[in-house]
Amino acid sequence: MAVGAVNPVRALSDATPHPYWLDDPSRPEALPALVGDEHCDLLVVGGGYSGLWTALLAKERDPGRDVVLIEAERTGWAASGRNGGFCAASLTHGWANGHARWPAELRTLEELGHRNLDDIEATLARHGIDCDFERTGEIDVATAPHQVQELREAAGRAAALGVTGHTFLDRDAVRAEADSPTFLAGLWNRTGVAMLHPAKLAWGLRRACLGLGVRIYEHTPGTELSSRRASLAVRTPYGRVFARHAALGTNAFPSLVKRLRPYIAPVYDYALMTEPLTEEQLASVGWRRRQGLSDSANHFHYFRLTADNRVLWGGYDIVYRYGGGVRAEYDHHPATYQRLAEHFFRCFPQLEGVRFSHAWGGAIDTCSRFSAFFGTAHGGRVAYALGFTGLGVGATRFGADVMLDLLSGVRTERTELEMVRSRPLPFPPEPVRSVGIGITQWAMTRADRDGRRNLWLRAMDRLGLGFDS
């Protein structure tokens, strides 16, 4: 079948403009908003993974701690309910990024990351959270000749650094795992990534928090943070929360600690979901071991199978809007949907006739080092974790532990990490920010074509700056 014969617009014509994961009958009813004043030991701001893990771990560490969580919309509504469902062990947006920034700590960071993923799996079992968890790993695939050697070299560097579980796959081997005429090679991370239903994870964490006594208020944005003596106060539209400590899990949204805002550039990522594949369609692709897949380009695609054998296909475009706003109208980008559909059928021409059921987007909290940073404010009474840059499904649990460590004032293995003690460089103000991001996007597209990082990208590398999703 010639790729040109596939009509991607027709395949999109019935797609619901809503995140597939949130379009689920098991979605719990909304909880009431806060009206009046509340008092607690720990206030958690944000009802995504970062906030939910913080609230849950706080109660597991100290069941007597009085914890309140407020969420501006509904639990799991933002990035936690609209991502690709890849739960990675990596805390550093891949071991290569970790090695470039913290080479002396890489072994420790890898060990902590795998321990964190093990702990997530154990938590799901302990609290009976059914979120379609499958620890099938992930394959990075080469779709351009220069990427084949890059993956081969990456496998060698991983082995030399003691990073285990990575296997290089040649063309025949990778196509035996998932068959696409565009796949030239692969690097299989066998145990460091799990697939899951991201919204069900958020809803399961919410249920576990409520079961442990966390008081959760939805449709309750925190609008202002202030401190006085031994007390913090967060104002909401209809009341206030007074707390001894606070943990901020607002990520892509403007932080209540205003000095942190320059460190985050919200970018928008988009995804499509197909209808369920038939047995014949699935057999034409193979994919028997159900690994997550992503290609190796700077503008990359990520794709995986759901529990009912749909294909989620996302990524490629990284859309930044001038000023870095986060708005509902940015959640959809028809031009990107069409581009993604075209790329899908180029990757899997044997799936001609498959239609897309859902199309959606959402904001990612990108920072210049591609991985989270941490710290405190208001005399150590407020902790934050920000900048997960698209790899927060797993790393937010680690970030929650870091925030609780920092609030306790006790030195731990986590708080002693250079990764935790350091910060990325902030993004420059507008209009320099938009110009710089635009140049970087152009340079990344060019590098995808010829495999060479130009002078601009090499300068960014030397400064420790980057732009990714």
PDB file of N, CA and C in Angstrom, residues 247-294:
ATOM      1  N   ALA A 247       3.940  21.871  50.398  1.00  0.00           N
ATOM      2  CA  ALA A 247       4.675  21.269  49.282  1.00  0.00           C
ATOM      3  C   ALA A 247       3.967  21.669  48.004  1.00  0.00           C
ATOM      4  N   LEU A 248       4.717  22.212  47.055  1.00  0.00           N
ATOM      5  CA  LEU A 248       4.142  22.733  45.826  1.00  0.00           C
ATOM      6  C   LEU A 248       4.374  21.742  44.680  1.00  0.00           C
ATOM      7  N   GLY A 249       3.269  21.287  44.102  1.00  0.00           N
ATOM      8  CA  GLY A 249       3.337  20.373  42.962  1.00  0.00           C
ATOM      9  C   GLY A 249       2.584  20.940  41.781  1.00  0.00           C
ATOM     10  N   THR A 250       2.837  22.213  41.459  1.00  0.00           N
ATOM     11  CA  THR A 250       2.085  22.887  40.406  1.00  0.00           C
ATOM     12  C   THR A 250       2.741  22.768  39.032  1.00  0.00           C
ATOM     13  N   ASN A 251       3.989  22.391  38.960  1.00  0.00           N
ATOM     14  CA  ASN A 251       4.685  22.020  37.739  1.00  0.00           C
ATOM     15  C   ASN A 251       4.580  23.056  36.618  1.00  0.00           C
ATOM     16  N   ALA A 252       3.816  22.791  35.543  1.00  0.00           N
ATOM     17  CA  ALA A 252       3.777  23.714  34.403  1.00  0.00           C
ATOM     18  C   ALA A 252       3.025  25.000  34.704  1.00  0.00           C
ATOM     19  N   PHE A 253       2.231  25.009  35.763  1.00  0.00           N
ATOM     20  CA  PHE A 253       1.430  26.184  36.092  1.00  0.00           C
ATOM     21  C   PHE A 253       2.261  27.168  36.925  1.00  0.00           C
ATOM     22  N   PRO A 254       1.934  28.449  36.890  1.00  0.00           N
ATOM     23  CA  PRO A 254       2.755  29.441  37.601  1.00  0.00           C
ATOM     24  C   PRO A 254       2.905  29.117  39.079  1.00  0.00           C
ATOM     25  N   SER A 255       4.148  29.095  39.548  1.00  0.00           N
ATOM     26  CA  SER A 255       4.411  28.739  40.934  1.00  0.00           C
ATOM     27  C   SER A 255       3.948  29.833  41.886  1.00  0.00           C
ATOM     28  N   LEU A 256       3.499  29.426  43.072  1.00  0.00           N
ATOM     29  CA  LEU A 256       3.176  30.390  44.120  1.00  0.00           C
ATOM     30  C   LEU A 256       4.428  31.071  44.659  1.00  0.00           C
ATOM     31  N   VAL A 257       5.589  30.503  44.388  1.00  0.00           N
ATOM     32  CA  VAL A 257       6.865  31.160  44.694  1.00  0.00           C
ATOM     33  C   VAL A 257       7.323  31.807  43.392  1.00  0.00           C
ATOM     34  N   LYS A 258       7.110  33.102  43.264  1.00  0.00           N
ATOM     35  CA  LYS A 258       7.248  33.772  41.973  1.00  0.00           C
ATOM     36  C   LYS A 258       8.658  33.730  41.416  1.00  0.00           C
ATOM     37  N   ARG A 259       9.674  33.664  42.284  1.00  0.00           N
ATOM     38  CA  ARG A 259      11.046  33.662  41.785  1.00  0.00           C
ATOM     39  C   ARG A 259      11.378  32.384  41.008  1.00  0.00           C
ATOM     40  N   LEU A 260      10.525  31.360  41.109  1.00  0.00           N
ATOM     41  CA  LEU A 260      10.773  30.115  40.390  1.00  0.00           C
ATOM     42  C   LEU A 260      10.241  30.144  38.960  1.00  0.00           C
ATOM     43  N   ARG A 261       9.397  31.089  38.639  1.00  0.00           N
ATOM     44  CA  ARG A 261       8.724  31.071  37.348  1.00  0.00           C
ATOM     45  C   ARG A 261       9.669  31.142  36.153  1.00  0.00           C
ATOM     46  N   PRO A 262      10.776  31.891  36.210  1.00  0.00           N
ATOM     47  CA  PRO A 262      11.676  31.916  35.045  1.00  0.00           C
ATOM     48  C   PRO A 262      12.353  30.579  34.728  1.00  0.00           C
ATOM     49  N   TYR A 263      12.307  29.637  35.657  1.00  0.00           N
ATOM     50  CA  TYR A 263      12.968  28.356  35.433  1.00  0.00           C
ATOM     51  C   TYR A 263      12.127  27.380  34.602  1.00  0.00           C
ATOM     52  N   ILE A 264      10.864  27.705  34.383  1.00  0.00           N
ATOM     53  CA  ILE A 264       9.958  26.801  33.684  1.00  0.00           C
ATOM     54  C   ILE A 264       9.469  27.457  32.397  1.00  0.00           C
ATOM     55  N   ALA A 265       9.532  26.711  31.298  1.00  0.00           N
ATOM     56  CA  ALA A 265       8.933  27.134  30.028  1.00  0.00           C
ATOM     57  C   ALA A 265       7.866  26.102  29.677  1.00  0.00           C
ATOM     58  N   PRO A 266       6.590  26.420  29.882  1.00  0.00           N
ATOM     59  CA  PRO A 266       5.545  25.446  29.537  1.00  0.00           C
ATOM     60  C   PRO A 266       5.501  25.218  28.026  1.00  0.00           C
ATOM     61  N   VAL A 267       5.606  23.976  27.616  1.00  0.00           N
ATOM     62  CA  VAL A 267       5.492  23.616  26.205  1.00  0.00           C
ATOM     63  C   VAL A 267       4.348  22.621  26.048  1.00  0.00           C
ATOM     64  N   TYR A 268       3.790  22.607  24.863  1.00  0.00           N
ATOM     65  CA  TYR A 268       2.638  21.748  24.603  1.00  0.00           C
ATOM     66  C   TYR A 268       3.016  20.568  23.726  1.00  0.00           C
ATOM     67  N   ASP A 269       2.541  19.412  24.141  1.00  0.00           N
ATOM     68  CA  ASP A 269       2.776  18.148  23.469  1.00  0.00           C
ATOM     69  C   ASP A 269       1.407  17.577  23.091  1.00  0.00           C
ATOM     70  N   TYR A 270       1.343  16.814  21.994  1.00  0.00           N
ATOM     71  CA  TYR A 270       0.055  16.340  21.495  1.00  0.00           C
ATOM     72  C   TYR A 270       0.119  14.854  21.174  1.00  0.00           C
ATOM     73  N   ALA A 271      -1.046  14.215  21.227  1.00  0.00           N
ATOM     74  CA  ALA A 271      -1.108  12.768  21.017  1.00  0.00           C
ATOM     75  C   ALA A 271      -2.418  12.378  20.342  1.00  0.00           C
ATOM     76  N   LEU A 272      -2.365  11.238  19.663  1.00  0.00           N
ATOM     77  CA  LEU A 272      -3.536  10.608  19.061  1.00  0.00           C
ATOM     78  C   LEU A 272      -3.702   9.215  19.664  1.00  0.00           C
ATOM     79  N   MET A 273      -4.933   8.735  19.685  1.00  0.00           N
ATOM     80  CA  MET A 273      -5.217   7.356  20.082  1.00  0.00           C
ATOM     81  C   MET A 273      -6.045   6.699  18.996  1.00  0.00           C
ATOM     82  N   THR A 274      -5.644   5.503  18.586  1.00  0.00           N
ATOM     83  CA  THR A 274      -6.410   4.781  17.584  1.00  0.00           C
ATOM     84  C   THR A 274      -7.575   4.031  18.213  1.00  0.00           C
ATOM     85  N   GLU A 275      -8.466   3.559  17.363  1.00  0.00           N
ATOM     86  CA  GLU A 275      -9.448   2.581  17.794  1.00  0.00           C
ATOM     87  C   GLU A 275      -8.705   1.282  18.122  1.00  0.00           C
ATOM     88  N   PRO A 276      -9.323   0.332  18.831  1.00  0.00           N
ATOM     89  CA  PRO A 276      -8.630  -0.932  19.124  1.00  0.00           C
ATOM     90  C   PRO A 276      -8.247  -1.665  17.839  1.00  0.00           C
ATOM     91  N   LEU A 277      -7.040  -2.207  17.791  1.00  0.00           N
ATOM     92  CA  LEU A 277      -6.620  -3.000  16.647  1.00  0.00           C
ATOM     93  C   LEU A 277      -7.287  -4.370  16.674  1.00  0.00           C
ATOM     94  N   THR A 278      -7.606  -4.878  15.490  1.00  0.00           N
ATOM     95  CA  THR A 278      -8.094  -6.252  15.396  1.00  0.00           C
ATOM     96  C   THR A 278      -6.909  -7.200  15.590  1.00  0.00           C
ATOM     97  N   GLU A 279      -7.208  -8.485  15.771  1.00  0.00           N
ATOM     98  CA  GLU A 279      -6.129  -9.460  15.915  1.00  0.00           C
ATOM     99  C   GLU A 279      -5.243  -9.477  14.675  1.00  0.00           C
ATOM    100  N   GLU A 280      -5.856  -9.339  13.488  1.00  0.00           N
ATOM    101  CA  GLU A 280      -5.083  -9.337  12.250  1.00  0.00           C
ATOM    102  C   GLU A 280      -4.197  -8.098  12.147  1.00  0.00           C
ATOM    103  N   GLN A 281      -4.730  -6.950  12.524  1.00  0.00           N
ATOM    104  CA  GLN A 281      -3.934  -5.723  12.483  1.00  0.00           C
ATOM    105  C   GLN A 281      -2.766  -5.797  13.458  1.00  0.00           C
ATOM    106  N   LEU A 282      -3.019  -6.285  14.671  1.00  0.00           N
ATOM    107  CA  LEU A 282      -1.949  -6.394  15.651  1.00  0.00           C
ATOM    108  C   LEU A 282      -0.884  -7.383  15.174  1.00  0.00           C
ATOM    109  N   ALA A 283      -1.320  -8.495  14.563  1.00  0.00           N
ATOM    110  CA  ALA A 283      -0.367  -9.484  14.066  1.00  0.00           C
ATOM    111  C   ALA A 283       0.510  -8.894  12.958  1.00  0.00           C
ATOM    112  N   SER A 284      -0.041  -7.961  12.177  1.00  0.00           N
ATOM    113  CA  SER A 284       0.745  -7.357  11.097  1.00  0.00           C
ATOM    114  C   SER A 284       1.884  -6.487  11.623  1.00  0.00           C
ATOM    115  N   VAL A 285       1.748  -6.030  12.849  1.00  0.00           N
ATOM    116  CA  VAL A 285       2.783  -5.204  13.468  1.00  0.00           C
ATOM    117  C   VAL A 285       3.707  -6.033  14.349  1.00  0.00           C
ATOM    118  N   GLY A 286       3.201  -7.167  14.851  1.00  0.00           N
ATOM    119  CA  GLY A 286       3.975  -7.940  15.824  1.00  0.00           C
ATOM    120  C   GLY A 286       3.741  -7.378  17.209  1.00  0.00           C
ATOM    121  N   TRP A 287       4.787  -6.821  17.809  1.00  0.00           N
ATOM    122  CA  TRP A 287       4.668  -6.107  19.085  1.00  0.00           C
ATOM    123  C   TRP A 287       4.143  -7.028  20.189  1.00  0.00           C
ATOM    124  N   ARG A 288       4.559  -8.293  20.163  1.00  0.00           N
ATOM    125  CA  ARG A 288       4.029  -9.278  21.106  1.00  0.00           C
ATOM    126  C   ARG A 288       4.433  -8.981  22.548  1.00  0.00           C
ATOM    127  N   ARG A 289       5.588  -8.342  22.748  1.00  0.00           N
ATOM    128  CA  ARG A 289       6.041  -8.089  24.124  1.00  0.00           C
ATOM    129  C   ARG A 289       5.586  -6.734  24.650  1.00  0.00           C
ATOM    130  N   ARG A 290       4.918  -5.948  23.819  1.00  0.00           N
ATOM    131  CA  ARG A 290       4.198  -4.755  24.259  1.00  0.00           C
ATOM    132  C   ARG A 290       5.110  -3.678  24.859  1.00  0.00           C
ATOM    133  N   GLN A 291       6.325  -3.584  24.379  1.00  0.00           N
ATOM    134  CA  GLN A 291       7.211  -2.534  24.878  1.00  0.00           C
ATOM    135  C   GLN A 291       6.689  -1.155  24.462  1.00  0.00           C
ATOM    136  N   GLY A 292       7.062  -0.152  25.243  1.00  0.00           N
ATOM    137  CA  GLY A 292       6.906   1.207  24.760  1.00  0.00           C
ATOM    138  C   GLY A 292       7.955   1.479  23.698  1.00  0.00           C
ATOM    139  N   LEU A 293       7.629   2.328  22.743  1.00  0.00           N
ATOM    140  CA  LEU A 293       8.550   2.652  21.662  1.00  0.00           C
ATOM    141  C   LEU A 293       8.695   4.159  21.540  1.00  0.00           C
ATOM    142  N   SER A 294       9.874   4.599  21.154  1.00  0.00           N
ATOM    143  CA  SER A 294      10.077   5.998  20.788  1.00  0.00           C
ATOM    144  C   SER A 294      11.210   6.043  19.789  1.00  0.00           C
TER     145      SER A 294
END
